[in-house]
Tab-separated table of C-alpha atoms and ligand atoms in Angstrom:
chain	number	residue	atom	x	y	z
A	1	MET	CA	25.669	-3.319	4.731
A	2	THR	CA	25.123	-6.395	6.980
A	3	ARG	CA	21.771	-6.358	8.763
A	4	THR	CA	20.259	-8.628	11.392
A	5	PRO	CA	17.133	-10.380	10.043
A	6	SER	CA	13.995	-10.355	12.185
A	7	SER	CA	12.804	-13.610	13.745
A	8	PRO	CA	10.470	-15.701	11.564
A	9	SER	CA	7.767	-15.719	14.240
A	10	SER	CA	7.476	-11.938	14.632
A	11	SER	CA	4.622	-10.274	12.755
A	12	CYS	CA	5.621	-7.801	10.068
A	13	GLY	CA	2.954	-5.522	11.560
A	14	THR	CA	2.553	-3.348	8.471
A	15	CYS	CA	-0.982	-4.172	7.395
A	16	ASP	CA	-3.972	-6.242	8.470
A	17	ARG	CA	-4.958	-7.337	5.008
A	18	PRO	CA	-6.165	-10.927	4.997
A	19	ASP	CA	-4.756	-11.371	1.468
A	20	CYS	CA	-1.280	-10.086	2.449
A	21	SER	CA	1.207	-12.270	0.577
A	22	ALA	CA	3.750	-11.929	3.388
A	23	LYS	CA	1.524	-13.568	6.031
A	24	ALA	CA	2.672	-17.127	5.327
A	25	PRO	CA	5.464	-18.857	3.429
A	26	ARG	CA	4.787	-19.755	-0.180
A	27	PRO	CA	4.827	-23.428	-1.127
A	28	GLY	CA	8.443	-24.596	-1.185
A	29	GLU	CA	9.762	-21.371	0.358
A	30	GLY	CA	12.462	-21.885	3.004
A	31	GLU	CA	12.289	-20.095	6.365
A	32	ALA	CA	15.174	-17.704	5.628
A	33	GLU	CA	13.704	-16.872	2.225
A	34	PHE	CA	10.301	-16.220	3.789
A	35	VAL	CA	11.751	-13.917	6.470
A	36	GLU	CA	13.627	-11.965	3.824
A	37	ARG	CA	10.603	-11.679	1.558
A	38	ARG	CA	8.435	-10.571	4.452
A	39	GLU	CA	10.945	-7.870	5.418
A	40	LEU	CA	11.007	-6.663	1.822
A	41	GLU	CA	7.224	-6.625	1.543
A	42	ALA	CA	6.836	-4.891	4.921
A	43	ARG	CA	8.883	-1.982	3.544
A	44	LEU	CA	7.317	-1.936	0.112
A	45	CYS	CA	3.755	-2.043	1.324
A	46	ARG	CA	4.274	1.426	2.877
A	47	ILE	CA	5.165	2.860	-0.554
A	48	ARG	CA	1.990	3.704	-2.444
A	49	HIS	CA	3.386	4.383	-5.905
A	50	ARG	CA	6.576	2.983	-7.399
A	51	ILE	CA	7.910	4.479	-10.592
A	52	VAL	CA	11.011	3.345	-12.461
A	53	VAL	CA	12.800	5.693	-14.867
A	54	LEU	CA	14.389	3.828	-17.773
A	55	SER	CA	16.275	4.648	-20.944
A	56	GLY	CA	17.639	2.645	-23.830
A	57	LYS	CA	20.949	4.547	-23.794
A	58	GLY	CA	23.140	6.407	-21.336
A	59	GLY	CA	23.471	10.178	-21.405
A	60	VAL	CA	19.943	10.908	-22.595
A	61	GLY	CA	18.900	12.628	-19.343
A	62	LYS	CA	17.327	9.744	-17.418
A	63	SER	CA	18.789	10.833	-14.042
A	64	THR	CA	17.867	14.457	-14.770
A	65	VAL	CA	14.275	13.380	-15.338
A	66	ALA	CA	14.316	11.134	-12.225
A	67	VAL	CA	15.598	13.974	-9.987
A	68	ASN	CA	13.116	16.496	-11.319
A	69	LEU	CA	10.242	14.030	-11.283
A	70	ALA	CA	10.974	13.399	-7.586
A	71	ALA	CA	11.413	17.138	-6.887
A	72	GLY	CA	8.209	17.990	-8.770
A	73	LEU	CA	6.146	15.402	-6.877
A	74	LEU	CA	7.592	16.738	-3.620
A	75	GLN	CA	6.655	20.300	-4.603
A	76	GLU	CA	3.090	19.084	-5.115
A	77	GLY	CA	2.995	18.021	-1.478
A	78	HIS	CA	3.691	14.297	-1.815
A	79	THR	CA	6.113	12.318	0.322
A	80	VAL	CA	8.803	11.104	-2.046
A	81	GLY	CA	11.853	8.847	-2.071
A	82	LEU	CA	14.482	8.641	-4.796
A	83	LEU	CA	16.498	5.440	-5.195
A	84	ASP	CA	19.505	5.468	-7.509
A	85	VAL	CA	20.355	1.949	-8.631
A	86	ASP	CA	22.522	3.099	-11.523
A	87	LEU	CA	25.312	0.976	-10.046
A	88	HIS	CA	27.831	1.823	-12.736
A	89	GLY	CA	27.230	5.546	-13.046
A	90	PRO	CA	25.399	6.909	-10.012
A	91	SER	CA	24.888	10.599	-10.763
A	92	ILE	CA	22.173	11.354	-8.202
A	93	PRO	CA	24.688	12.285	-5.441
A	94	THR	CA	26.203	14.966	-7.716
A	95	MET	CA	22.821	16.193	-8.912
A	96	LEU	CA	21.618	16.653	-5.333
A	97	GLY	CA	24.852	17.989	-3.807
A	98	LEU	CA	25.358	14.793	-1.795
A	99	GLU	CA	28.766	13.722	-3.057
A	100	ARG	CA	30.343	13.219	0.362
A	101	GLN	CA	27.157	11.903	1.935
A	102	ARG	CA	27.301	8.863	4.220
A	103	LEU	CA	24.127	7.290	5.532
A	104	GLY	CA	23.202	6.704	9.169
A	105	GLY	CA	21.351	3.726	10.553
A	106	ASN	CA	21.684	0.806	12.913
A	107	ASP	CA	22.031	-2.951	12.603
A	108	ARG	CA	18.444	-3.251	11.389
A	109	GLU	CA	18.068	-0.479	8.850
A	110	ILE	CA	19.696	2.254	6.770
A	111	HIS	CA	18.402	5.822	7.019
A	112	PRO	CA	18.066	7.640	3.702
A	113	ALA	CA	19.602	11.085	3.188
A	114	ASP	CA	17.126	13.943	3.419
A	115	VAL	CA	17.318	16.773	0.895
A	116	GLY	CA	14.629	19.316	1.746
A	117	GLY	CA	12.195	16.509	2.543
A	118	LEU	CA	13.216	14.241	-0.356
A	119	LYS	CA	14.516	10.874	0.904
A	120	VAL	CA	17.481	9.727	-1.146
A	121	VAL	CA	19.590	6.573	-1.369
A	122	SER	CA	22.260	5.960	-3.980
A	123	ILE	CA	24.898	3.286	-4.447
A	124	GLY	CA	27.223	6.307	-4.701
A	125	PHE	CA	26.877	6.801	-0.908
A	126	PHE	CA	28.549	3.438	-0.335
A	127	LEU	CA	31.589	3.997	-2.565
A	128	SER	CA	34.690	5.224	-0.768
A	129	SER	CA	35.450	7.738	-3.518
A	130	PRO	CA	33.486	9.120	-6.499
A	131	ASP	CA	36.188	7.526	-8.699
A	132	ASP	CA	35.427	4.018	-7.414
A	133	ALA	CA	33.904	1.638	-9.939
A	134	VAL	CA	31.363	-1.054	-9.112
A	135	ILE	CA	32.538	-4.263	-10.777
A	136	TRP	CA	29.884	-6.814	-9.869
A	137	ARG	CA	28.203	-9.687	-11.592
A	138	GLY	CA	24.429	-10.091	-11.809
A	139	PRO	CA	23.705	-11.849	-8.459
A	140	LEU	CA	25.718	-9.272	-6.504
A	141	LYS	CA	23.878	-6.433	-8.199
A	142	MET	CA	20.543	-8.081	-7.427
A	143	GLY	CA	21.644	-8.498	-3.774
A	144	ALA	CA	22.551	-4.807	-3.486
A	145	ILE	CA	19.246	-3.694	-5.005
A	146	LYS	CA	17.328	-6.035	-2.718
A	147	GLN	CA	19.136	-4.528	0.259
A	148	PHE	CA	18.222	-0.992	-0.830
A	149	LEU	CA	14.577	-1.969	-1.013
A	150	LYS	CA	14.489	-4.152	2.099
A	151	ASP	CA	16.814	-2.417	4.550
A	152	VAL	CA	16.239	1.261	3.848
A	153	ALA	CA	13.843	2.907	6.295
A	154	TRP	CA	11.829	4.712	3.623
A	155	GLY	CA	8.824	5.015	5.955
A	156	ASP	CA	5.472	5.925	4.421
A	157	LEU	CA	5.906	7.292	0.920
A	158	ASP	CA	3.441	8.440	-1.697
A	159	PHE	CA	6.052	7.854	-4.409
A	160	LEU	CA	9.345	6.040	-4.784
A	161	VAL	CA	11.156	7.097	-7.962
A	162	ILE	CA	13.831	4.632	-9.044
A	163	ASP	CA	16.635	5.747	-11.345
A	164	SER	CA	17.701	2.611	-13.161
A	165	PRO	CA	20.810	2.171	-15.321
A	166	PRO	CA	20.304	2.411	-19.080
A	167	GLY	CA	19.424	-0.631	-21.137
A	168	THR	CA	17.602	-3.812	-20.288
A	169	GLY	CA	20.214	-5.590	-18.142
A	170	ASP	CA	20.469	-6.972	-14.618
A	171	GLU	CA	19.562	-3.843	-12.659
A	172	PRO	CA	16.246	-2.896	-14.276
A	173	LEU	CA	15.383	-6.602	-14.304
A	174	SER	CA	16.161	-6.895	-10.565
A	175	VAL	CA	14.102	-3.800	-9.750
A	176	CYS	CA	11.104	-5.053	-11.711
A	177	GLN	CA	11.336	-8.536	-10.199
A	178	LEU	CA	11.905	-7.449	-6.595
A	179	ILE	CA	9.546	-4.560	-6.261
A	180	GLY	CA	6.419	-6.558	-6.919
A	181	ARG	CA	3.840	-4.025	-8.025
A	182	LEU	CA	5.358	-1.208	-10.085
A	183	ASP	CA	2.963	1.549	-11.092
A	184	GLY	CA	4.966	1.887	-14.220
A	185	ALA	CA	7.985	3.036	-16.156
A	186	VAL	CA	8.853	6.446	-17.548
A	187	ILE	CA	11.121	5.990	-20.560
A	188	VAL	CA	13.506	8.804	-21.488
A	189	THR	CA	14.963	9.257	-24.940
A	190	THR	CA	16.477	11.914	-27.161
A	191	PRO	CA	14.937	12.744	-30.545
A	192	GLN	CA	17.604	11.090	-32.702
A	193	ARG	CA	16.753	7.779	-34.332
A	194	VAL	CA	19.788	6.036	-32.799
A	195	ALA	CA	18.448	6.670	-29.291
A	196	ALA	CA	14.829	6.211	-30.189
A	197	VAL	CA	15.443	2.724	-31.611
A	198	ASP	CA	16.611	1.586	-28.170
A	199	VAL	CA	13.418	2.916	-26.632
A	200	ARG	CA	11.537	0.196	-28.454
A	201	LYS	CA	13.694	-2.326	-26.601
A	202	SER	CA	12.856	-0.699	-23.263
A	203	ILE	CA	9.160	-0.814	-24.124
A	204	THR	CA	9.429	-4.486	-25.142
A	205	PHE	CA	11.309	-5.173	-21.882
A	206	CYS	CA	8.465	-3.621	-19.864
A	207	ARG	CA	5.878	-5.596	-21.788
A	208	HIS	CA	7.709	-8.879	-21.124
A	209	LEU	CA	7.803	-8.082	-17.411
A	210	GLN	CA	4.221	-6.790	-17.405
A	211	VAL	CA	5.352	-3.373	-16.194
A	212	PRO	CA	2.973	-0.661	-17.448
A	213	VAL	CA	4.673	2.077	-19.456
A	214	LEU	CA	3.508	5.448	-18.111
A	215	GLY	CA	4.955	7.188	-21.129
A	216	VAL	CA	7.925	8.429	-23.120
A	217	VAL	CA	9.798	11.698	-22.469
A	218	GLU	CA	11.768	13.242	-25.325
A	219	ASN	CA	14.698	15.077	-23.764
A	220	MET	CA	17.168	17.449	-25.450
A	221	SER	CA	14.417	18.278	-27.902
A	222	GLY	CA	15.459	21.618	-29.407
A	223	PHE	CA	17.507	24.298	-27.670
A	224	ALA	CA	16.054	26.750	-25.144
A	225	CYS	CA	17.639	30.200	-25.550
A	226	PRO	CA	19.031	31.263	-22.161
A	227	LYS	CA	18.036	34.894	-22.885
A	228	CYS	CA	14.451	34.658	-24.171
A	229	GLY	CA	13.536	31.017	-23.510
A	230	GLU	CA	12.498	30.465	-27.142
A	231	VAL	CA	13.086	26.856	-28.262
A	232	THR	CA	14.978	26.411	-31.552
A	233	GLN	CA	14.935	23.014	-33.238
A	234	ILE	CA	18.581	22.210	-33.955
A	235	PHE	CA	18.156	18.522	-34.808
A	236	ARG	CA	15.178	16.589	-36.076
A	237	THR	CA	12.717	16.252	-33.225
A	238	GLY	CA	9.646	14.145	-32.632
A	239	GLY	CA	11.384	10.732	-32.458
A	240	GLY	CA	9.999	10.062	-28.977
A	241	ARG	CA	6.458	11.043	-29.924
A	242	ARG	CA	6.558	8.899	-33.088
A	243	ILE	CA	7.696	5.819	-31.162
A	244	ALA	CA	5.082	6.386	-28.485
A	245	GLU	CA	2.382	6.609	-31.161
A	246	ASP	CA	3.745	3.580	-33.050
A	247	MET	CA	3.823	1.440	-29.943
A	248	GLY	CA	0.525	2.669	-28.536
A	249	ILE	CA	1.843	4.319	-25.376
A	250	ALA	CA	1.512	7.813	-23.956
A	251	PHE	CA	3.865	10.631	-24.915
A	252	LEU	CA	4.479	12.616	-21.732
A	253	GLY	CA	6.185	15.574	-23.375
A	254	SER	CA	9.497	17.027	-24.446
A	255	ILE	CA	12.242	18.939	-22.639
A	256	PRO	CA	14.591	21.234	-24.577
A	257	LEU	CA	18.346	21.385	-24.174
A	258	ASP	CA	18.622	24.098	-21.568
A	259	PRO	CA	22.042	25.155	-20.228
A	260	ALA	CA	20.410	25.951	-16.876
A	261	LEU	CA	19.297	22.334	-16.601
A	262	ALA	CA	22.890	21.112	-16.987
A	263	ASP	CA	24.075	23.777	-14.493
A	264	SER	CA	21.512	22.663	-11.932
A	265	GLY	CA	22.666	19.050	-12.310
A	266	ASP	CA	26.305	20.021	-11.834
A	267	GLY	CA	25.388	22.470	-9.083
A	268	GLY	CA	23.643	19.858	-6.955
A	269	GLU	CA	20.146	21.318	-6.912
A	270	PRO	CA	17.020	20.137	-8.759
A	271	PHE	CA	16.242	22.444	-11.669
A	272	LEU	CA	12.606	22.569	-10.576
A	273	ARG	CA	13.701	24.143	-7.312
A	274	ARG	CA	16.371	26.473	-8.716
A	275	HIS	CA	14.479	27.689	-11.790
A	276	ALA	CA	10.880	27.037	-10.766
A	277	ASP	CA	9.509	29.932	-12.875
A	278	SER	CA	11.267	29.160	-16.167
A	279	PRO	CA	9.483	27.869	-19.307
A	280	THR	CA	11.513	24.617	-19.090
A	281	ALA	CA	10.279	24.117	-15.516
A	282	GLU	CA	6.716	24.537	-16.770
A	283	ARG	CA	7.351	21.820	-19.383
A	284	LEU	CA	8.763	19.530	-16.702
A	285	ARG	CA	5.734	20.093	-14.475
A	286	ARG	CA	3.420	19.351	-17.392
A	287	LEU	CA	5.009	15.981	-18.000
A	288	ILE	CA	4.907	15.109	-14.301
A	289	ARG	CA	1.163	15.800	-14.086
A	290	PRO	CA	-0.067	12.367	-15.274
A	291	ILE	CA	2.247	10.722	-12.762
A	292	ALA	CA	1.098	12.921	-9.872
A	293	ALA	CA	-2.444	12.069	-10.978
A	294	LEU	CA	-1.835	8.457	-9.934
A	295	ALA	CA	-2.107	9.597	-6.302
A	296	ALA	CA	-5.155	11.764	-6.996
A	297	ALA	CA	-6.901	8.888	-8.797
A	298	GLU	CA	-6.347	6.662	-5.781
A	299	GLN	CA	-7.906	9.216	-3.420
A	300	ARG	CA	-11.029	9.679	-5.543
A	301	PRO	CA	-14.032	7.661	-4.321
A	302	ALA	CA	-14.854	4.688	-6.610
B	401	ADP	P1	21.580	9.689	-18.060
B	401	ADP	O1	21.012	9.479	-16.690
B	401	ADP	O2	20.617	9.298	-19.143
B	401	ADP	O3	22.929	9.107	-18.261
B	401	ADP	P2	21.907	12.458	-17.219
B	401	ADP	O4	20.585	12.819	-16.650
B	401	ADP	O5	23.016	12.094	-16.280
B	401	ADP	O6	21.736	11.267	-18.280
B	401	ADP	O7	22.338	13.628	-18.185
B	401	ADP	C1	23.586	13.648	-18.827
B	401	ADP	C2	24.104	15.084	-18.829
B	401	ADP	O8	23.261	15.885	-19.651
B	401	ADP	C3	24.083	15.729	-17.448
B	401	ADP	O9	25.198	16.567	-17.348
B	401	ADP	C4	22.797	16.558	-17.440
B	401	ADP	O10	22.885	17.699	-16.588
B	401	ADP	C5	22.727	16.980	-18.896
B	401	ADP	N1	21.339	17.170	-19.374
B	401	ADP	C6	20.337	16.280	-19.328
B	401	ADP	N2	19.227	16.785	-19.895
B	401	ADP	C7	19.542	18.050	-20.283
B	401	ADP	C8	18.825	19.114	-20.929
B	401	ADP	N3	17.560	18.959	-21.324
B	401	ADP	N4	19.473	20.276	-21.146
B	401	ADP	C9	20.773	20.439	-20.785
B	401	ADP	N5	21.501	19.474	-20.192
B	401	ADP	C10	20.896	18.302	-19.946
């Protein structure tokens, strides 16, 4: 993934804003650093809304939510990118049927994959086999994430949805530090206390980094009968809602355990596309609404 940097004298040409932070070097910033920052900002300033999907634990459905959030925003007519920086367990390629995908590009930029209009980049595309493991320390991970943000030709996007690894480690930290202005984080949990306790850590992490929390999603909340769609509560539910209330943040909604949702993930197609008319799809669309409203709010006259 070696790219040729642009010359320091060339204009980034993205915007004419007099307050653009990429117009001039910051005090103490070296030339190479400035060129790199300007390239990063030139890409990012074409992305109107940046959403990171976080979870305290693995396996709670964070990637499932990220894929369907991206698919739902696309279905509403937005231009959407999906970036998978779950360096240790990239599941987006499987969930979108892109397991053997390789990306095109040239010496200046990488072209994202296109799945029915959704632009997708995953670390999984750069591994020689799905069994490969990424064994990198913090600075390498930060470098890879920076490259995804700086060198990928996302173009003009209404939304970039970023699927981050679970926890509060290097990758979510790198995303939050590099991306500048994040619209906010969607935090996914399951109803059980053991998962919900970690959500508090994710919320605290966002608060430290001044990343707004858009809300909590409680996934695997009850079981949706494949025959009639009725949701049966098999474990205690409501953990996500309680934490959201306790910590003064929005509760976006709950998603039941639905075998069709797991099948869609394994089958490489977003559930919202494959089962658009199901009750679970309706629940997913409901929890996406406040996020889609970010774009509507921006278009409304002041
Ligand atoms: P994470 O990103 O948090 O590790 P994933 O989104 O990869 O979790 O989900 C883990 C597994 O659980 C996947 O096989 C996914 O298809 C499945 N899954 C997630 N949410 C649901 C759900 N509500 N109903 C059924 N299966 C689900």
